[in-house]
XYZ file of C-alpha atoms in Angstrom:
693
model
C 51.355 40.220 56.771
C 53.912 43.008 56.611
C 55.229 41.656 53.305
C 51.717 41.611 51.789
C 51.160 45.221 52.759
C 54.482 46.119 51.171
C 53.463 44.526 47.882
C 50.108 46.288 47.907
C 51.850 49.620 48.518
C 54.154 49.071 45.575
C 51.221 48.165 43.303
C 49.392 51.284 44.385
C 52.390 53.461 43.546
C 52.646 51.836 40.110
C 48.986 52.464 39.333
C 49.315 56.094 40.382
C 52.295 56.597 38.165
C 50.551 55.027 35.161
C 47.234 56.773 35.613
C 48.447 60.189 36.703
C 46.029 61.340 39.371
C 44.713 57.836 40.162
C 41.087 57.659 41.272
C 40.786 61.436 41.202
C 40.765 61.182 37.405
C 37.599 59.144 37.499
C 35.916 59.997 40.771
C 37.366 63.403 41.663
C 38.712 62.030 44.909
C 42.100 63.019 46.403
C 44.677 60.297 46.450
C 46.671 61.785 49.396
C 46.679 59.939 52.666
C 45.238 56.946 50.832
C 47.556 54.681 52.741
C 48.633 55.339 56.302
C 52.194 55.695 57.504
C 51.936 52.184 58.758
C 50.917 51.069 55.272
C 47.445 50.140 56.555
C 44.305 50.561 54.477
C 42.376 53.756 54.892
C 39.780 53.043 52.091
C 39.174 50.311 49.522
C 40.796 51.488 46.273
C 38.583 51.683 43.159
C 39.635 49.324 40.357
C 39.670 50.527 36.774
C 38.447 47.922 34.206
C 41.297 46.746 31.964
C 41.432 47.813 28.348
C 42.416 45.808 25.278
C 45.832 47.479 25.308
C 46.482 46.064 28.785
C 45.546 42.444 27.880
C 48.314 39.909 27.105
C 49.043 39.329 23.417
C 50.604 36.243 21.829
C 53.973 36.203 20.223
C 53.257 36.712 16.580
C 49.789 36.895 14.995
C 46.552 35.421 16.366
C 46.341 33.046 13.373
C 49.768 31.636 14.201
C 48.788 31.068 17.828
C 45.507 29.381 16.797
C 47.332 27.082 14.398
C 49.792 26.085 17.130
C 47.042 25.310 19.641
C 44.996 23.387 17.046
C 48.005 21.229 16.170
C 48.395 20.350 19.829
C 44.724 19.363 20.118
C 44.909 17.239 16.939
C 47.952 15.438 18.314
C 46.052 14.625 21.516
C 43.032 13.364 19.496
C 45.178 11.127 17.283
C 46.916 9.692 20.338
C 43.530 8.925 21.941
C 42.169 7.213 18.835
C 45.328 5.186 18.463
C 45.159 4.049 22.070
C 41.479 3.063 21.658
C 42.200 1.062 18.507
C 45.101 -0.689 20.186
C 42.892 -1.588 23.160
C 40.185 -3.062 20.871
C 42.755 -5.044 18.928
C 44.290 -6.524 22.072
C 40.832 -7.378 23.431
C 39.775 -9.087 20.193
C 43.006 -11.107 19.963
C 42.786 -12.168 23.578
C 39.196 -13.410 23.175
C 37.626 -10.854 25.498
C 34.958 -10.297 22.815
C 34.298 -11.365 19.225
C 32.566 -9.966 16.150
C 29.549 -11.721 14.608
C 29.583 -11.071 10.877
C 26.364 -13.039 10.247
C 25.898 -15.600 7.471
C 27.662 -15.160 4.154
C 24.549 -14.803 2.003
C 26.438 -14.533 -1.288
C 28.197 -17.856 -0.769
C 25.236 -19.682 0.727
C 23.335 -22.326 -1.165
C 19.899 -23.488 -0.088
C 18.662 -26.881 -1.178
C 14.997 -27.615 -0.566
C 14.054 -31.236 0.020
C 11.238 -32.830 -1.913
C 8.110 -33.988 -0.123
C 9.278 -37.617 -0.258
C 12.653 -36.737 1.256
C 10.945 -34.700 3.955
C 8.687 -37.616 4.869
C 11.627 -40.039 4.936
C 13.705 -37.786 7.191
C 10.721 -37.028 9.402
C 10.082 -40.768 9.837
C 13.765 -41.364 10.626
C 13.775 -38.527 13.140
C 10.622 -39.864 14.783
C 12.151 -43.339 15.060
C 15.310 -41.884 16.597
C 13.216 -39.916 19.064
C 11.337 -43.056 20.137
C 14.598 -44.929 20.675
C 16.057 -42.031 22.644
C 12.956 -41.756 24.793
C 12.973 -45.470 25.589
C 16.602 -45.271 26.683
C 16.205 -42.055 28.690
C 12.638 -40.650 28.872
C 13.835 -37.369 30.424
C 16.097 -36.408 27.521
C 13.329 -34.902 25.432
C 11.015 -33.817 28.225
C 11.912 -30.124 28.069
C 10.797 -27.777 25.284
C 8.442 -30.251 23.512
C 5.384 -28.664 21.897
C 2.605 -30.197 19.830
C 2.882 -27.974 16.776
C 3.054 -28.367 13.025
C 6.336 -29.711 11.592
C 9.047 -27.048 11.619
C 11.818 -26.697 9.112
C 15.261 -25.337 9.882
C 17.336 -23.532 7.316
C 20.969 -24.051 8.310
C 23.200 -21.297 6.946
C 26.934 -21.833 7.304
C 29.510 -19.070 7.073
C 32.159 -19.694 4.430
C 34.920 -17.522 3.086
C 35.146 -17.090 -0.690
C 38.312 -19.189 -0.761
C 36.684 -22.104 0.990
C 33.250 -21.760 -0.568
C 33.645 -24.845 -2.713
C 34.743 -26.975 0.262
C 31.758 -26.101 2.450
C 28.769 -28.407 2.223
C 25.612 -26.593 1.142
C 23.077 -25.764 3.827
C 20.124 -28.109 4.133
C 16.472 -27.268 4.482
C 14.949 -30.217 6.249
C 11.703 -30.892 8.051
C 11.832 -32.623 11.408
C 9.148 -33.743 13.809
C 8.061 -31.509 16.673
C 9.381 -34.023 19.218
C 12.926 -33.667 18.008
C 12.921 -29.907 17.445
C 13.157 -27.416 20.326
C 11.771 -23.903 20.186
C 12.970 -21.872 17.190
C 14.524 -19.164 19.336
C 16.304 -21.711 21.514
C 17.889 -23.279 18.437
C 19.442 -20.041 17.287
C 20.512 -18.790 20.742
C 24.066 -19.651 21.878
C 24.747 -21.073 25.306
C 24.811 -18.483 28.087
C 28.240 -19.382 29.383
C 29.799 -18.941 25.975
C 31.727 -15.689 25.613
C 33.009 -16.243 22.089
C 34.146 -18.896 19.665
C 37.288 -20.737 20.642
C 38.230 -21.172 16.999
C 36.983 -19.032 14.124
C 37.125 -21.991 11.758
C 34.541 -23.835 13.870
C 31.744 -21.270 13.982
C 28.374 -22.821 14.815
C 25.851 -22.453 11.976
C 23.043 -19.923 12.421
C 19.516 -21.342 12.231
C 16.328 -19.643 11.024
C 13.044 -21.489 11.557
C 10.480 -21.795 8.787
C 7.186 -23.668 8.592
C 6.965 -25.745 5.438
C 8.230 -23.167 2.956
C 7.129 -20.163 5.064
C 8.987 -18.258 7.780
C 7.819 -18.745 11.356
C 7.753 -14.979 11.898
C 7.401 -12.042 9.499
C 7.456 -8.296 10.311
C 4.753 -7.367 7.766
C 1.967 -9.790 6.796
C -0.470 -8.809 4.020
C -3.578 -10.972 3.608
C -4.794 -10.725 0.021
C -2.737 -10.211 -3.137
C -4.729 -7.523 -4.915
C -4.311 -3.830 -5.651
C -4.481 -2.724 -1.999
C -1.728 -5.108 -0.952
C 0.447 -3.957 -3.852
C 0.010 -0.301 -2.842
C 0.636 -1.216 0.800
C 3.925 -3.025 0.305
C 5.216 -0.258 -1.946
C 4.447 2.246 0.826
C 6.076 -0.004 3.429
C 9.253 -0.405 1.383
C 9.431 3.339 0.719
C 9.410 4.091 4.455
C 11.277 0.982 5.609
C 13.681 -0.025 2.793
C 14.841 -3.187 4.605
C 11.331 -4.387 5.406
C 10.439 -8.046 4.883
C 6.887 -8.333 3.549
C 4.949 -11.573 3.062
C 1.777 -11.487 0.923
C -0.666 -14.405 1.067
C -3.170 -14.563 -1.798
C -5.928 -17.026 -2.614
C -5.430 -16.703 -6.372
C -2.589 -18.397 -8.220
C -1.403 -15.083 -9.681
C 0.891 -12.269 -8.651
C -0.751 -8.890 -7.876
C -2.479 -7.403 -10.931
C -4.936 -4.638 -11.865
C -8.590 -5.581 -12.361
C -10.079 -2.747 -14.509
C -8.662 -4.015 -17.857
C -10.413 -7.382 -17.336
C -13.686 -5.757 -18.433
C -12.233 -3.012 -20.629
C -9.075 -2.987 -22.779
C -8.352 -6.737 -22.793
C -11.572 -7.380 -24.723
C -10.567 -4.964 -27.468
C -7.280 -6.749 -28.226
C -6.882 -8.395 -31.623
C -4.230 -10.789 -30.303
C -5.645 -14.352 -30.139
C -3.158 -15.105 -27.336
C -4.346 -12.241 -25.138
C -5.672 -14.589 -22.445
C -2.240 -16.197 -22.117
C -0.063 -13.103 -22.434
C -2.389 -10.893 -20.382
C -1.085 -7.815 -22.163
C -3.407 -5.183 -23.523
C -3.234 -2.070 -25.617
C -4.443 1.112 -24.024
C -6.756 3.357 -26.033
C -3.650 5.171 -27.318
C -2.176 1.926 -28.664
C 0.546 1.550 -26.025
C 0.947 -2.029 -24.801
C 0.925 -2.751 -21.093
C 1.002 -5.807 -18.834
C -1.858 -6.632 -16.530
C 0.577 -7.339 -13.675
C 1.967 -4.547 -11.537
C 5.501 -5.999 -11.406
C 7.529 -8.643 -13.215
C 8.209 -12.009 -11.571
C 11.810 -10.984 -10.831
C 10.593 -8.277 -8.459
C 9.471 -10.880 -5.919
C 11.469 -13.497 -4.021
C 10.534 -16.850 -2.526
C 9.611 -17.074 1.181
C 12.804 -19.050 1.879
C 14.938 -16.340 0.224
C 13.035 -13.621 2.078
C 14.284 -14.891 5.441
C 17.949 -14.532 4.451
C 17.728 -11.257 2.470
C 19.693 -8.603 4.321
C 17.887 -5.719 2.594
C 14.452 -7.297 2.875
C 12.042 -7.863 0.022
C 8.526 -8.929 -0.934
C 7.343 -12.518 -1.281
C 3.937 -13.712 -2.499
C 2.446 -17.022 -1.365
C -0.144 -18.041 -3.951
C -3.055 -20.451 -3.690
C -3.535 -20.145 0.076
C -5.699 -18.103 2.407
C -5.614 -17.116 6.045
C -8.555 -18.618 7.946
C -7.965 -17.168 11.418
C -6.114 -14.374 13.197
C -5.051 -14.471 16.826
C -5.132 -10.719 17.427
C -3.548 -10.833 20.886
C -0.867 -13.378 19.975
C -0.284 -11.802 16.536
C -0.579 -15.153 14.811
C -2.164 -16.088 11.474
C -3.426 -19.582 10.659
C -3.482 -20.753 7.033
C -5.952 -23.085 5.351
C -3.444 -25.960 5.527
C -2.897 -25.628 9.273
C 0.413 -23.739 9.206
C 0.798 -20.678 11.417
C 2.849 -17.499 11.082
C 3.465 -14.821 13.682
C 3.672 -11.183 12.616
C 4.374 -7.690 13.893
C 1.926 -5.795 11.636
C -0.930 -7.235 9.559
C -3.062 -5.866 6.719
C -6.367 -7.414 5.643
C -6.988 -6.667 1.969
C -9.207 -9.579 0.980
C -11.359 -7.563 -1.433
C -14.820 -8.789 -2.327
C -16.672 -11.845 -3.562
C -19.025 -11.601 -6.567
C -22.697 -11.904 -5.752
C -25.001 -14.395 -7.409
C -28.761 -14.660 -7.775
C -30.847 -17.022 -5.592
C -32.354 -18.510 -8.744
C -28.881 -19.420 -10.032
C -27.105 -20.366 -6.796
C -29.872 -22.897 -6.071
C -29.950 -24.220 -9.646
C -28.725 -27.747 -10.496
C -25.004 -28.360 -10.928
C -25.279 -28.708 -14.711
C -26.749 -25.196 -14.853
C -24.015 -23.734 -12.673
C -21.417 -25.242 -15.000
C -22.687 -22.761 -17.607
C -22.554 -19.742 -15.267
C -19.604 -17.368 -14.681
C -19.420 -15.014 -11.694
C -17.002 -12.575 -13.316
C -14.245 -11.261 -11.043
C -10.634 -12.362 -11.747
C -8.119 -13.533 -14.371
C -9.446 -17.087 -14.397
C -12.968 -15.790 -15.075
C -11.670 -13.635 -17.948
C -9.792 -16.531 -19.513
C -12.800 -18.800 -19.264
C -15.259 -16.270 -20.678
C -12.874 -15.192 -23.435
C -12.529 -18.803 -24.554
C -16.259 -19.478 -24.309
C -17.106 -16.351 -26.312
C -15.153 -17.789 -29.259
C -16.980 -21.127 -29.132
C -20.649 -20.475 -28.331
C -23.391 -18.677 -30.228
C -25.081 -16.762 -27.419
C -24.168 -15.209 -24.045
C -26.536 -13.554 -21.581
C -25.248 -10.974 -19.104
C -27.254 -10.444 -15.927
C -26.661 -7.016 -14.418
C -26.808 -3.439 -15.697
C -24.162 -1.787 -13.529
C -20.560 -0.868 -14.296
C -19.243 -4.364 -14.875
C -22.296 -5.706 -16.677
C -22.489 -2.743 -19.053
C -18.757 -2.829 -19.808
C -18.850 -6.553 -20.577
C -21.965 -6.110 -22.715
C -20.265 -3.459 -24.869
C -17.074 -5.515 -25.110
C -18.863 -8.704 -26.157
C -21.207 -6.716 -28.404
C -18.212 -5.450 -30.362
C -17.056 -9.047 -30.861
C -20.594 -10.017 -31.897
C -20.406 -7.654 -34.877
C -17.663 -9.764 -36.457
C -18.323 -13.272 -35.086
C -22.101 -13.541 -35.123
C -22.259 -13.927 -31.349
C -25.624 -13.043 -29.814
C -25.303 -10.917 -26.663
C -28.224 -10.226 -24.330
C -28.284 -8.087 -21.190
C -30.928 -8.422 -18.486
C -31.397 -6.103 -15.480
C -34.268 -4.763 -13.315
C -33.511 -1.021 -13.702
C -34.957 1.294 -16.364
C -31.632 1.586 -18.158
C -27.927 0.829 -18.006
C -26.315 1.976 -14.770
C -29.767 2.947 -13.547
C -28.663 2.871 -9.900
C -26.058 5.554 -10.594
C -27.158 7.781 -13.470
C -30.291 9.916 -13.627
C -33.103 8.224 -15.531
C -32.750 10.327 -18.688
C -29.006 9.739 -18.887
C -29.382 6.047 -18.101
C -31.850 5.581 -20.936
C -29.606 7.527 -23.320
C -26.745 5.198 -22.310
C -28.889 2.167 -23.021
C -29.321 3.337 -26.600
C -25.552 3.574 -26.891
C -25.197 -0.001 -25.602
C -27.761 -1.204 -28.112
C -25.725 0.483 -30.809
C -22.827 -1.802 -29.863
C -24.876 -4.841 -30.893
C -26.406 -5.815 -27.546
C -30.029 -6.852 -27.014
C -31.017 -5.045 -23.809
C -33.912 -6.301 -21.670
C -34.533 -3.743 -18.866
C -37.108 -3.799 -16.066
C -37.012 -7.572 -15.546
C -35.112 -10.166 -13.559
C -34.387 -13.891 -13.643
C -36.639 -16.119 -11.534
C -35.432 -19.562 -12.573
C -32.869 -21.499 -14.620
C -32.911 -24.993 -16.099
C -31.068 -26.947 -18.792
C -32.556 -27.952 -22.128
C -30.492 -29.538 -24.891
C -27.184 -28.270 -23.458
C -28.545 -24.725 -23.231
C -29.511 -22.692 -20.185
C -33.163 -21.688 -20.106
C -33.708 -18.511 -18.077
C -37.239 -17.778 -16.900
C -37.862 -14.049 -16.531
C -40.254 -12.206 -14.249
C -42.864 -11.725 -16.974
C -42.797 -15.418 -17.931
C -40.554 -14.934 -20.941
C -37.942 -17.668 -21.470
C -34.476 -17.102 -22.888
C -32.285 -19.886 -24.269
C -28.593 -19.140 -24.084
C -25.290 -21.030 -24.200
C -23.680 -19.247 -21.252
C -24.653 -16.868 -18.450
C -22.445 -14.135 -16.946
C -23.501 -12.733 -13.559
C -22.366 -9.185 -12.734
C -24.644 -7.969 -9.954
C -22.146 -6.523 -7.473
C -19.810 -7.574 -4.679
C -19.987 -8.620 -1.068
C -17.015 -7.728 1.115
C -14.893 -10.786 1.839
C -15.155 -10.933 5.638
C -14.538 -14.645 6.182
C -11.951 -13.820 8.871
C -14.378 -11.825 10.982
C -16.092 -14.532 13.034
C -13.005 -16.650 13.698
C -10.860 -13.595 14.513
C -13.332 -11.497 16.507
C -13.393 -8.540 14.093
C -16.345 -6.157 13.829
C -18.493 -6.064 10.675
C -20.568 -3.033 9.742
C -24.238 -4.105 9.703
C -25.272 -1.528 7.091
C -22.502 -1.433 4.495
C -20.678 -4.672 5.241
C -16.905 -4.890 5.509
C -14.623 -4.548 8.517
C -15.241 -1.411 10.573
C -12.033 0.607 10.881
C -11.048 3.893 12.496
C -9.739 6.985 10.738
C -6.285 5.381 10.366
C -7.886 2.253 8.778
C -7.041 0.187 11.866
C -9.544 -2.503 12.876
C -7.702 -3.731 15.964
C -4.282 -3.219 17.478
C -1.655 -3.894 14.756
C -4.347 -4.963 12.249
C -5.327 -2.677 9.363
C -7.911 -3.093 6.586
C -7.867 -1.536 3.099
C -9.711 -1.756 -0.193
C -13.158 -3.244 -0.821
C -13.220 -4.940 2.598
C -12.822 -1.713 4.634
C -15.806 0.208 5.985
C -14.361 3.592 6.929
C -15.689 6.903 8.184
C -15.711 9.739 5.661
C -15.485 13.098 7.450
C -17.718 14.689 4.798
C -20.070 11.888 3.748
C -20.244 9.622 6.787
C -19.422 5.922 7.033
C -18.904 4.288 3.636
C -17.521 1.279 1.824
C -16.064 1.815 -1.661
C -15.350 -0.858 -4.292
C -13.183 0.912 -6.847
C -9.583 0.890 -8.050
C -8.633 4.376 -6.848
C -9.867 3.649 -3.330
C -7.936 0.367 -3.292
C -4.729 2.192 -4.248
C -5.067 5.129 -1.842
C -6.344 3.151 1.153
C -3.684 0.474 0.638
C -0.950 3.100 0.450
C -2.202 4.835 3.617
C -2.482 1.536 5.505
C 1.090 0.667 4.515
C 2.332 4.037 5.760
C 0.455 3.643 9.028
C 1.894 0.156 9.493
C 5.307 1.842 9.607
C 4.168 4.412 12.180
C 2.841 7.314 10.074
C -0.461 7.637 11.964
C -2.253 9.444 9.107
C -6.065 9.687 8.844
C -7.949 8.725 5.682
C -9.534 11.823 4.149
C -9.167 11.083 0.410
C -12.252 11.346 -1.798
C -11.712 8.422 -4.153
C -12.949 8.407 -7.735
C -13.971 5.685 -10.155
C -14.399 5.479 -13.891
C -16.183 3.346 -16.446
C -15.754 3.106 -20.211
C -18.395 1.846 -22.611
C -15.788 1.363 -25.285
C -13.247 3.916 -26.500
C -15.792 6.678 -27.231
C -18.055 6.941 -24.166
C -16.797 7.123 -20.607
C -17.413 8.856 -17.338
C -15.726 9.506 -14.026
C -17.439 9.883 -10.672
C -16.649 10.934 -7.130
C -18.542 10.986 -3.847
C -22.007 9.484 -3.400
C -23.579 8.924 -6.811
C -27.021 7.406 -6.327
C -29.885 7.871 -8.753
C -32.313 8.095 -5.811
C -30.771 11.470 -4.879
C -31.801 14.772 -6.422
C -29.585 15.735 -9.359
C -28.819 18.856 -11.358
C -26.791 18.742 -14.549
C -25.332 20.807 -17.376
C -24.291 19.407 -20.771
C -22.539 20.591 -23.908
C -21.805 19.202 -27.338
C -18.806 16.883 -27.303
C -15.831 16.958 -29.643
C -13.310 14.371 -30.791
C -11.174 15.238 -27.766
C -13.957 14.306 -25.328
C -13.548 10.523 -25.329
C -11.671 7.964 -23.199
C -9.447 7.217 -26.198
C -8.487 10.875 -26.575
C -7.565 11.340 -22.909
C -5.351 8.233 -22.938
C -3.650 9.432 -26.108
C -3.017 12.806 -24.477
C -1.714 11.488 -21.149
C -0.239 8.116 -22.100
C -1.895 6.534 -19.021
C -4.801 4.102 -19.220
C -5.460 3.902 -15.478
C -7.396 7.128 -15.173
C -7.157 7.376 -11.408
C -3.455 8.079 -12.014
C -4.094 10.839 -14.559
C -6.789 12.407 -12.386
C -4.543 12.474 -9.324
C -1.884 14.220 -11.414
C -4.335 16.794 -12.772
C -4.659 20.301 -11.354
C -7.560 22.560 -10.440
C -6.965 24.991 -13.277
C -9.981 26.430 -15.036
C -10.575 29.273 -17.478
C -14.021 30.073 -15.967
C -15.724 30.092 -19.338
C -19.482 30.446 -19.515
C -21.327 27.133 -19.563
C -24.853 26.156 -20.416
C -27.366 27.047 -17.764
C -28.693 24.308 -15.515
C -32.005 23.113 -16.886
C -34.325 20.160 -16.904
C -33.527 17.451 -19.520
C -35.066 18.023 -22.932
C -36.348 15.211 -25.121
C -33.803 14.369 -27.813
C -31.005 16.356 -26.195
C -27.536 15.117 -27.038
C -25.588 14.351 -23.881
C -22.152 14.611 -25.420
C -20.375 15.785 -22.274
C -21.447 17.338 -19.025
C -21.521 17.418 -15.240
C -24.170 15.823 -13.012
C -24.395 17.125 -9.434
C -25.934 14.835 -6.771
C -27.358 16.712 -3.785
C -28.605 15.788 -0.322
C -30.167 18.411 1.924
C -29.233 21.036 -0.707
C -25.527 20.161 -0.441
C -23.469 18.531 -3.192
C -22.410 15.014 -2.123
C -21.358 13.530 -5.465
C -20.635 14.241 -9.129
C -20.491 12.395 -12.440
C -18.184 13.849 -15.089
C -19.666 12.589 -18.354
C -16.961 12.503 -21.042
C -15.152 15.197 -19.039
C -11.658 14.194 -18.021
C -8.816 15.473 -15.811
C -11.230 17.543 -13.707
C -11.550 15.323 -10.657
C -9.404 17.724 -8.530
C -12.001 20.437 -9.174
C -14.778 18.040 -8.144
C -12.883 17.119 -4.970
C -12.624 20.769 -3.999
C -16.370 21.276 -4.506
C -17.153 18.310 -2.246
C -14.653 19.490 0.355
C -16.210 22.959 0.485
C -19.740 21.526 0.806
C -21.119 23.589 -2.066
C -24.852 24.335 -1.867
C -27.323 24.119 -4.748
C -27.651 27.887 -5.123
C -24.009 28.065 -6.253
C -24.040 25.245 -8.805
C -24.289 27.579 -11.802
C -20.974 29.140 -10.837
C -19.463 25.742 -10.036
C -20.343 24.454 -13.514
C -18.100 27.126 -15.050
C -15.071 25.517 -13.408
C -15.265 22.506 -15.731
C -14.730 24.382 -19.026
C -17.380 22.475 -20.967
C -16.969 24.763 -24.006
C -13.223 24.404 -24.456
């Protein structure tokens, strides 16, 4: 204790000598008698905070000291990494753990057995199983399931040097009795810690059913436009995704609009085989979205490290097990999935008088919908003398104009029958519908409005159609284009809800019908936040809803708010685009102006280079010069409807619009619908479309 007091006394003397008057300098307090004669404390001394001049400084500059310390830290880090690497190396060499490199895909060959070879091997396997069971009935007791035959793709690892010496993997089908569960086949034994010899690695096994995988992360039912948009969205968000598309048609995904438009205006006699068409600007384009090389086979899809897209053609899914996430095909095979999209589209309607007609009559009837229907009708139109089209809507009017153009050069007689007052009478106001009918007649079509077919018979290899007024029409072939019904064949077997008013699968705002099951395209009945529950049957809706469903299948969780548009061309010189609810039973207000050479479908394609107008409209902007337009007025007899805007209203609010020979203005129309424009502001709204440019 005495020594400590001595040290404190010495420190106190040092501080006083350095600071002059000590605490008195700062507090005005005398420093005398601060310590007693016995060196005991009289008061606690005040401590002055140190200054920078009193702090220790390194030898040399701060940069030199930092460099020295950093070198020491780097040396410690390198030593730690080296020790870790050495530990891993010793562990690997001693067999404490091993690395699984997976199958060597580049040096793997897959040979698929023929059906005869499969049957032979299946019979041999069944015979072996019977013999084994007779000798020891308990051998095969565990893990036996009564399922469809399961194939196993055996993939063996082989180094490049030994690739030629390794036997190619075999894809073979075995009976359910001899094959355990797919997961059990691929799983190593539990007491196995690693391979005893790297040259004797057990082959990895992936189960497939027939030529399909047992399990797929993304299953798309339907191979149309919605599925195409969906798998593009999936691959953009999940680049290594494995997507399996199952389509009823024997074709890869393709676009439908040209089937009733540009393909009919081709001068190539091989157009039905090539399926290439010239857009209105003369640029050639394929009907298919992607080339064959874009897709892979289902067997290849299983082994592709970076995923891919495979299309199974000529099959359909007949049932979904929503809880078990399992899809059953029409041939009895089943596939499990993680996420599923239903994009089955629609089925063309027929007439009761034709669907109940004798078989020889139905052989002369085409329900126009797909590539096969186009090929058949295109061939028939070159062989027969007369064709009658039943239906005055979009499809019927487009086909009538297309065939009427051919009639001018081939002598083909084209008739069109429908119950409305004019072409597209369910969509266009009466005056505009009748004006359109005159345009269709100018294309060489005999139009019979305000009547319908009540019966059909055969007479001398011709179809005799009996009309409502008793008139009879003899024709070589009949084309039915009276609309679509949503393809909801899966609903009853799968327990999915169908909308009683609009048809189609009822979905929520994210287009989800049930957990992990989405619906897009013609088959989806969705809720529009502005216009209520709807079902739309057009190309733009198929693209946008398919893309959104694909994004939501990867976890986006986005609601569907898009106002889809549609378009129709009556040849290269008359066309219109529409958005929202366009129903001729609603009140309409319109404004028109004289058209120019730039106000045609051909001109807009020449200007944009894109024939699919939903693409050009989505790329357009809301720019407008706010020029004065014609005032809204009632239609005048003999008025020329060259171009204009038709507003459809409900409860004095705009709910839809038709842009007649006005192009690249759909974004403006979308904004008007979004804002819920009222009828008293339509005169100002009409200025946004620049009808006098």
